[in-house]
PDB file of C-alpha atoms in Angstrom:
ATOM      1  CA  UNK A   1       0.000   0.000   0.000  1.00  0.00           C
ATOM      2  CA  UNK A   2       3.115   2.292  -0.145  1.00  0.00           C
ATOM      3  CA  UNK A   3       3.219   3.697  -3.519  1.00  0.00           C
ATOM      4  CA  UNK A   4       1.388   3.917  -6.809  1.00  0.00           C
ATOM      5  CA  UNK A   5      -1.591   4.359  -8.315  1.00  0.00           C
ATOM      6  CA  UNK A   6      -3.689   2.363  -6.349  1.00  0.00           C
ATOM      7  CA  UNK A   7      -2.634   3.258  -3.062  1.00  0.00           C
ATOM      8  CA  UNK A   8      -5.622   2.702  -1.078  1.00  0.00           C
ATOM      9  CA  UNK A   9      -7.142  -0.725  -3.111  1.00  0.00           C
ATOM     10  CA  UNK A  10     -10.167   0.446  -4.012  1.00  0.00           C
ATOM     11  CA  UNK A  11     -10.628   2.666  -1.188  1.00  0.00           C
ATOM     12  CA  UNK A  12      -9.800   6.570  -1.549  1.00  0.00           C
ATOM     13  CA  UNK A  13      -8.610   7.065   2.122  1.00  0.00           C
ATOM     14  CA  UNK A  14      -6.868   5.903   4.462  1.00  0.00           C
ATOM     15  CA  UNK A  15     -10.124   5.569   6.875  1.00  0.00           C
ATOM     16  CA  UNK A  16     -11.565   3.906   4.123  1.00  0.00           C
ATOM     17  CA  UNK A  17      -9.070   0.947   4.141  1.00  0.00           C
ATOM     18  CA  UNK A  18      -8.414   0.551   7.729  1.00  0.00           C
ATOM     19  CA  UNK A  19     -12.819   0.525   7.637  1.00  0.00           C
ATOM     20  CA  UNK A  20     -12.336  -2.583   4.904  1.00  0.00           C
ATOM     21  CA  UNK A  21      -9.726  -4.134   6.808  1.00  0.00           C
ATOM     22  CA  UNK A  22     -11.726  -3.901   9.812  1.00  0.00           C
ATOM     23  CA  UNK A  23     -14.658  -5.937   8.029  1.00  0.00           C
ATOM     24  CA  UNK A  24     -12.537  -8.543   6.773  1.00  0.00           C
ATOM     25  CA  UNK A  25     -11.106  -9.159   9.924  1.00  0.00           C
ATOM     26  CA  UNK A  26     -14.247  -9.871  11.553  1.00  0.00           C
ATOM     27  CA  UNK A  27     -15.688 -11.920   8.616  1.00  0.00           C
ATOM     28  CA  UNK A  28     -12.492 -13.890   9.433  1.00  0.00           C
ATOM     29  CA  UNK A  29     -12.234 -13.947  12.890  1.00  0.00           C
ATOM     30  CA  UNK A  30     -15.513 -12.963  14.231  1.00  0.00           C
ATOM     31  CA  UNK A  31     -13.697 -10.376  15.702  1.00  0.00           C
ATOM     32  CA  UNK A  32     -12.409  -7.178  14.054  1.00  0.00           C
ATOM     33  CA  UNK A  33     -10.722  -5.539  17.250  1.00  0.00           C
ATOM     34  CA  UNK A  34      -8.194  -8.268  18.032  1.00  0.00           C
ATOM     35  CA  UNK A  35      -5.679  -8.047  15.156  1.00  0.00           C
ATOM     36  CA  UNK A  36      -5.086  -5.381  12.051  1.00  0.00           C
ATOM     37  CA  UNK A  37      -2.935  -5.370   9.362  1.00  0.00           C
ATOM     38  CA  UNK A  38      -1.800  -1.989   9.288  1.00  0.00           C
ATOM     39  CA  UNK A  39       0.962  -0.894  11.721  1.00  0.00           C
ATOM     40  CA  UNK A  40       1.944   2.525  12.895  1.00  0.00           C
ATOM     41  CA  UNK A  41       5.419   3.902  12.105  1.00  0.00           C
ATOM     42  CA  UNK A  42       6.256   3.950  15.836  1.00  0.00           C
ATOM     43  CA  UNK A  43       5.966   0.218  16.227  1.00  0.00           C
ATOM     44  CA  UNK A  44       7.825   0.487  12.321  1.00  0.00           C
ATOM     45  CA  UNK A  45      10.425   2.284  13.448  1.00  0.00           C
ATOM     46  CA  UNK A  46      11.612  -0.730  16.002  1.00  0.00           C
ATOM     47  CA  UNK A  47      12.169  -2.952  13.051  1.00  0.00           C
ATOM     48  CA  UNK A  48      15.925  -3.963  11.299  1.00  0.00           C
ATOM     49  CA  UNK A  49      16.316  -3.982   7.975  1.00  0.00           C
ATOM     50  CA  UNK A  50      17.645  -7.784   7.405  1.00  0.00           C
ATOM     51  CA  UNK A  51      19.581  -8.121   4.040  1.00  0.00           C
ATOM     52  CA  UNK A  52      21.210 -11.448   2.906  1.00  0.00           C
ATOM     53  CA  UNK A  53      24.336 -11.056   4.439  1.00  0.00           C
ATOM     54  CA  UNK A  54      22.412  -9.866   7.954  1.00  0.00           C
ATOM     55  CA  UNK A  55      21.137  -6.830   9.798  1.00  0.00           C
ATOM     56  CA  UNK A  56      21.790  -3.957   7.954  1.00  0.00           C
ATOM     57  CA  UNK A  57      20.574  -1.121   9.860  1.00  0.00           C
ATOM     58  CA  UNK A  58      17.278  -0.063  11.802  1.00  0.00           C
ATOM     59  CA  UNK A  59      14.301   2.137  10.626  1.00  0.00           C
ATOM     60  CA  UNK A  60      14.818   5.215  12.235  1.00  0.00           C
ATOM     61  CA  UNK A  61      12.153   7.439  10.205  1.00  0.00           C
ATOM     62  CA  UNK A  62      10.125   7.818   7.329  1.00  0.00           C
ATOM     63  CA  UNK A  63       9.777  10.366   4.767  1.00  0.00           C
ATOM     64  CA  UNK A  64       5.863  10.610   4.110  1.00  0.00           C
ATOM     65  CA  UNK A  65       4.187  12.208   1.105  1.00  0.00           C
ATOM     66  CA  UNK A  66       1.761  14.918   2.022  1.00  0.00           C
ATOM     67  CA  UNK A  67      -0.582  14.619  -1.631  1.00  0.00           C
ATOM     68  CA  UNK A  68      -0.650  10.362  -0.625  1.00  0.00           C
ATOM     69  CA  UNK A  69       0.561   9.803   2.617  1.00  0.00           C
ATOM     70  CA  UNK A  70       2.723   6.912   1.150  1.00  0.00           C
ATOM     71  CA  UNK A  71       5.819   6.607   2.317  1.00  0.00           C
ATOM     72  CA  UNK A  72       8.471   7.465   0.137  1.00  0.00           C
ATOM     73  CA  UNK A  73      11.564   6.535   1.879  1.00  0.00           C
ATOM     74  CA  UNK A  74      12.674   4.588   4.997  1.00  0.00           C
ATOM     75  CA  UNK A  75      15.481   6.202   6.845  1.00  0.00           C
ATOM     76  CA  UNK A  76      18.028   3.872   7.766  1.00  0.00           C
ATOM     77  CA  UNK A  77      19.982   4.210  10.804  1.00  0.00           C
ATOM     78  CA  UNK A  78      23.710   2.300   9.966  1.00  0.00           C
ATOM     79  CA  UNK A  79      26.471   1.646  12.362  1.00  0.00           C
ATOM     80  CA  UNK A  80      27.186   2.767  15.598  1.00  0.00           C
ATOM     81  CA  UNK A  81      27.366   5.397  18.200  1.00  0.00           C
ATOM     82  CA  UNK A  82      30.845   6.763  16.371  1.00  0.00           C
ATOM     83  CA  UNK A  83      30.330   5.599  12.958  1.00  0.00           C
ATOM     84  CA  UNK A  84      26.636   6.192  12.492  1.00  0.00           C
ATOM     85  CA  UNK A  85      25.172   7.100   8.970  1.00  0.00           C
ATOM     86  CA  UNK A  86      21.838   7.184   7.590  1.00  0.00           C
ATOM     87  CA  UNK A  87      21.093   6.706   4.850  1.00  0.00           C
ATOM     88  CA  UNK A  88      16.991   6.357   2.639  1.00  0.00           C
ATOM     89  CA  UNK A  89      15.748   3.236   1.568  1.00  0.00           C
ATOM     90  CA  UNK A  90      12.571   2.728  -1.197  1.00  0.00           C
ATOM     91  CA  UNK A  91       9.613   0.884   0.165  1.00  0.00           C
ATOM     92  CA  UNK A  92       9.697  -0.711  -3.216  1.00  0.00           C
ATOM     93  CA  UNK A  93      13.174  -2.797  -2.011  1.00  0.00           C
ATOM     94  CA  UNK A  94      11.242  -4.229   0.361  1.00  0.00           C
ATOM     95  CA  UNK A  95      10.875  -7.949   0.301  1.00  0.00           C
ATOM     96  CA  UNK A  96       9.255  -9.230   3.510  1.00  0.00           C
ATOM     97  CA  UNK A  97       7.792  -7.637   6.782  1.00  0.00           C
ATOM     98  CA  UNK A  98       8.215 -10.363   9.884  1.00  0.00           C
ATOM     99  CA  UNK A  99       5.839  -8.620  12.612  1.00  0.00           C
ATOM    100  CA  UNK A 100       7.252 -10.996  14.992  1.00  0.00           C
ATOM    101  CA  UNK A 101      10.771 -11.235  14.354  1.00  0.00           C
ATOM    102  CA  UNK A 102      10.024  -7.015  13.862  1.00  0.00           C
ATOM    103  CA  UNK A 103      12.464  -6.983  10.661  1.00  0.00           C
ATOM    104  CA  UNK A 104      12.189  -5.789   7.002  1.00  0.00           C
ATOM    105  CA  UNK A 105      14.017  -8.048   4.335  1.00  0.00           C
ATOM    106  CA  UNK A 106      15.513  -6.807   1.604  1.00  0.00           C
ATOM    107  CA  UNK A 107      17.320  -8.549  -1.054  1.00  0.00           C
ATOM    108  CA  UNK A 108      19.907  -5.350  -1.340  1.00  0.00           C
ATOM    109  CA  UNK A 109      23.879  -6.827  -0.430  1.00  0.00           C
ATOM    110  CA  UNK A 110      24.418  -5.237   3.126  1.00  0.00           C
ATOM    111  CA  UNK A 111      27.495  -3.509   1.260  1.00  0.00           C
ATOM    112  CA  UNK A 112      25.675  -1.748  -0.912  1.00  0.00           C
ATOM    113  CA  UNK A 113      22.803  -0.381   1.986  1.00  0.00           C
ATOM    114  CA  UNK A 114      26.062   0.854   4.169  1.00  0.00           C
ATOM    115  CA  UNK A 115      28.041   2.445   1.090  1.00  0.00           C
ATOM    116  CA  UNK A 116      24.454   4.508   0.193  1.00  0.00           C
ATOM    117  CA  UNK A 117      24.435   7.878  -0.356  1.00  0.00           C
ATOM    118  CA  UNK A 118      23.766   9.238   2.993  1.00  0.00           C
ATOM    119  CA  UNK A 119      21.126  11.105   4.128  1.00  0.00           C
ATOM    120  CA  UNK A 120      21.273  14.210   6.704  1.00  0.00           C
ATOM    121  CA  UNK A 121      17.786  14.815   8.838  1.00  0.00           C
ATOM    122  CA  UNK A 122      15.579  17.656   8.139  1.00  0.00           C
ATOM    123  CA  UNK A 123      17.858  18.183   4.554  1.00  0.00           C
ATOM    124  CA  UNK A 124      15.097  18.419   1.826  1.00  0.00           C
ATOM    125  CA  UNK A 125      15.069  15.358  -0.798  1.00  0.00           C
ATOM    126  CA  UNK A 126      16.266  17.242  -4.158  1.00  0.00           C
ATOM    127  CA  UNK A 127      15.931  15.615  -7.438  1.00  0.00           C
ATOM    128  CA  UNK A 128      19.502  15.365  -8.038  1.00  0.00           C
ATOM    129  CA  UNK A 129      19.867  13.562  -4.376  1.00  0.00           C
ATOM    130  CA  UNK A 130      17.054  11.127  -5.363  1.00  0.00           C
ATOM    131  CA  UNK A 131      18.150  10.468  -8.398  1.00  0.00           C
ATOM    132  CA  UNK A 132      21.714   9.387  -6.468  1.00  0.00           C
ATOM    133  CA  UNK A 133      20.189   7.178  -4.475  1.00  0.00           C
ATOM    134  CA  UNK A 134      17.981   5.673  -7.058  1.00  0.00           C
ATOM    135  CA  UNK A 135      21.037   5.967  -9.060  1.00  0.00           C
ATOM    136  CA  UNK A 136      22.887   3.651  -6.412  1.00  0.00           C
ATOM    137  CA  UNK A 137      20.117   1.283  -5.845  1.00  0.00           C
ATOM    138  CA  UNK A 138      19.384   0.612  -9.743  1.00  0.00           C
ATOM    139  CA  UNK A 139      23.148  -0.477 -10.781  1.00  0.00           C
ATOM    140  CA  UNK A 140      23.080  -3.391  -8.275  1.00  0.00           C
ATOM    141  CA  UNK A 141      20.232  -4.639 -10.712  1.00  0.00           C
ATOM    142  CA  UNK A 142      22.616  -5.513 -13.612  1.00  0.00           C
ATOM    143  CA  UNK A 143      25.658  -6.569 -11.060  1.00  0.00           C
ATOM    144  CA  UNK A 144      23.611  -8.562  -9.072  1.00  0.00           C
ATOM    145  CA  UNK A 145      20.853  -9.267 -10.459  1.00  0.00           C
ATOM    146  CA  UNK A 146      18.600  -7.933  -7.048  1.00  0.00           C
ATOM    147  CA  UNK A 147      15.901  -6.757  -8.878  1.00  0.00           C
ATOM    148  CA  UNK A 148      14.183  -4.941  -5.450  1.00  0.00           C
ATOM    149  CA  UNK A 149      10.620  -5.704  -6.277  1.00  0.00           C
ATOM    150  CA  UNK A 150       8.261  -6.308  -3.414  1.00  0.00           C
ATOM    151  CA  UNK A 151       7.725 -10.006  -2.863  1.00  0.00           C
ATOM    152  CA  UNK A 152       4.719 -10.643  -0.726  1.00  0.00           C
ATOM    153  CA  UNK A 153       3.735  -7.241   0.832  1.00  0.00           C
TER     154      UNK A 153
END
């Protein structure tokens, strides 16, 4: 439900959805209240971002998009205390969500998510910087063949 044209389904809000999701649920379960698909970006924000070569970094913030609320970017919080980066991740790179385990898989090499482009809080997103990162992201398709498409979301 991040990006695109149909953002919502076949809803037009938000509301709309979580309303949809709500009556699914309790078709389901028989009870709409105990579970929902949707999470908040505060329990988001706990997750690691899992790559194959292991944890590559937490979700420390997201950078929302006022006309769709969809969330453009994932900030990703690398390294430690004295060598910590961060650096924006597509939702589209996205592979798997494990509520449970609280991590986001990606099929990026952990390499190539620490040696991103990084990203400074509160800096606005220019083209040319999003075109750097997409830039960054989109070469690994032809040396790796990690084609970043959303498996299962």
């Amino acid at each position: 439900y991040w990006e695109g044209e149909d953002l919502w389904g076949e809803e037009t809000t938000p509301g709309q959805l979580r309303s949809w999701l709500r009556a699914e649920q309790h078709k389901a379960r028989g009870n709409g209240e105990s579970e929902s698909y949707l999470l908040n970006a505060s329990t988001l924000a706990k997750f690691t971002l899992q790559s194959p070569q292991g944890t590559s970094g937490t979700v420390s913030d997201f950078l929302w998009s006022p006309e769709t609320y969809a969330i453009r970017f994932l900030v990703i919080h690398i390294g430690g205390l004295l060598s910590a980066k961060k650096t924006l991740l597509s939702p589209l790179w996205i592979t798997a969500l494990d509520r449970r385990a609280e991590t986001l898989r990606v099929e990026l090499p952990k390499e190539a998510i620490e040696e991103a482009p990084p990203y400074q809080v509160g800096e606005p997103i220019t083209p040319a910087y999003e075109k750097n990162i997409m830039s960054h992201y989109n070469a690994l398709e032809y040396k790796t063949g990690a084609s970043g498409r959303r498996k299962g979301l």
